[in-house]
């Protein structure tokens, strides 16, 4: 049975009582001729790198190579902890962790591409923050990453993870979908709930353009990581409450791919349209690179 | 100039297709058929690589291209000329592509936090690097570069390659030879004379040491002149085997590279 490009078929292939993470761990080990322990160990290294990035990115003086981003993670955390922001600790945690990792990325720090560098803040923010909220232990967090990886792999096979091919819906949208599925599992949801969470999150990002200012992975990319982390939480909450995505996950992926093909090149990672083409965007680009 | 697969006598040249990692970023341009088994999963192509940011194509991939050149040179580089094409030329400065390639030339891995500091470390190591930028890349992949190295011994090596997305690379030229390798596997580069029996001798030495060949290509500049074998292997080629291959009749050089 082919299932690597269909979440519906993944659900049908699950053994009784098996979670998505158990399934993907089992498949990864079997198909690649390794052991589940080794796969777990490697994924735990990724979790460790994500945790370190979320810490390092909180430095107040952090600045990207271009100077366009940096320091907002610190700012948001401080304002939240000072009680200045509506939204509570959970939302604050999602936001500042996503910003921290994304800002660290722009400052040439060490991050985990998940699935890409531009979207690297979303999954760590969700795993760490929802993990804390759900009282999840380390093993559960690593397994949540396995779920995210498996879901992302299906999206890659069926649609795309590439901003150049399908716009930001494929990068940050996919990361949000992966994180939503992982969050639902962390909070004790069923595999079906994870798949609905994935569909709901991905649906919310359809049509999202990739129009980075000056062609750099900074504006709007860094702050978008915060939006997408919170979108993942919304999707997980909806799914855990029993809300179903009317359009099944596989069809949402197909729609994402089809929309990507309709998107003009100017908003598919070419820095030619949208925000990249605003007066401020052009001025910033000239300032960083000089006129050609 | 051309490339072809030679048939070797013992066992022949085996060509296997192995599920390849998905590349993100710009679509794959090498025209290779990517075959994947129906149920293959590769979690670590999605969660990972661990890398220095900001861009898997413009930073991590650039490190790997520097690593490839250093590994093929086989010694400490003293001088490097780097030419950036296309998007590397246009946005490399903001992506730290220059810092990244110098980090790779110094042998740093993709996730080395010293990459930010690579210019200063290069100077301390006696490596001088010059950069030039050509925004019009001709027909090249949008993220392409050329590297021309001079080792501390005076030995020279040039390499051309592209960063195809997700931190993955494709090296398409080594010196005057047209090649195609990704650094995803351990890779053995054997420089040799173009004459009968060469492939057989080299693959025989690999077989004797229990090394399985995943993919292999032979490329020559002129018939009967010099040639290069690029052999991607499932297991690393150990020092003794590499020495044995280096000593084979007709072999002028051999470099065993770990996964880049």
PDB file of C-alpha atoms in Angstrom, chain B residues 6 190-203 229 248-251:
ATOM      1  CA  UNK B   6      32.363   1.994 -18.216  1.00  0.00           C
ATOM      2  CA  UNK B 190      40.226   9.049  -8.452  1.00  0.00           C
ATOM      3  CA  UNK B 191      42.327  10.968 -10.970  1.00  0.00           C
ATOM      4  CA  UNK B 192      43.805   8.561 -13.509  1.00  0.00           C
ATOM      5  CA  UNK B 193      44.981   7.916 -17.049  1.00  0.00           C
ATOM      6  CA  UNK B 194      42.263   7.008 -19.496  1.00  0.00           C
ATOM      7  CA  UNK B 195      43.209   3.432 -20.394  1.00  0.00           C
ATOM      8  CA  UNK B 196      41.676  -0.067 -20.246  1.00  0.00           C
ATOM      9  CA  UNK B 197      41.531  -1.759 -16.863  1.00  0.00           C
ATOM     10  CA  UNK B 198      41.433   1.377 -14.721  1.00  0.00           C
ATOM     11  CA  UNK B 199      37.846   1.020 -13.513  1.00  0.00           C
ATOM     12  CA  UNK B 200      38.367  -2.667 -12.878  1.00  0.00           C
ATOM     13  CA  UNK B 201      41.460  -2.045 -10.743  1.00  0.00           C
ATOM     14  CA  UNK B 202      39.795   0.646  -8.661  1.00  0.00           C
ATOM     15  CA  UNK B 203      36.480  -1.125  -8.146  1.00  0.00           C
ATOM     16  CA  UNK B 229      36.228   8.608 -11.477  1.00  0.00           C
ATOM     17  CA  UNK B 248      47.550   1.572  -8.445  1.00  0.00           C
ATOM     18  CA  UNK B 249      49.108   1.649 -11.876  1.00  0.00           C
ATOM     19  CA  UNK B 250      47.655   4.560 -13.854  1.00  0.00           C
ATOM     20  CA  UNK B 251      46.213   6.413 -10.861  1.00  0.00           C
TER      21      UNK B 251
END
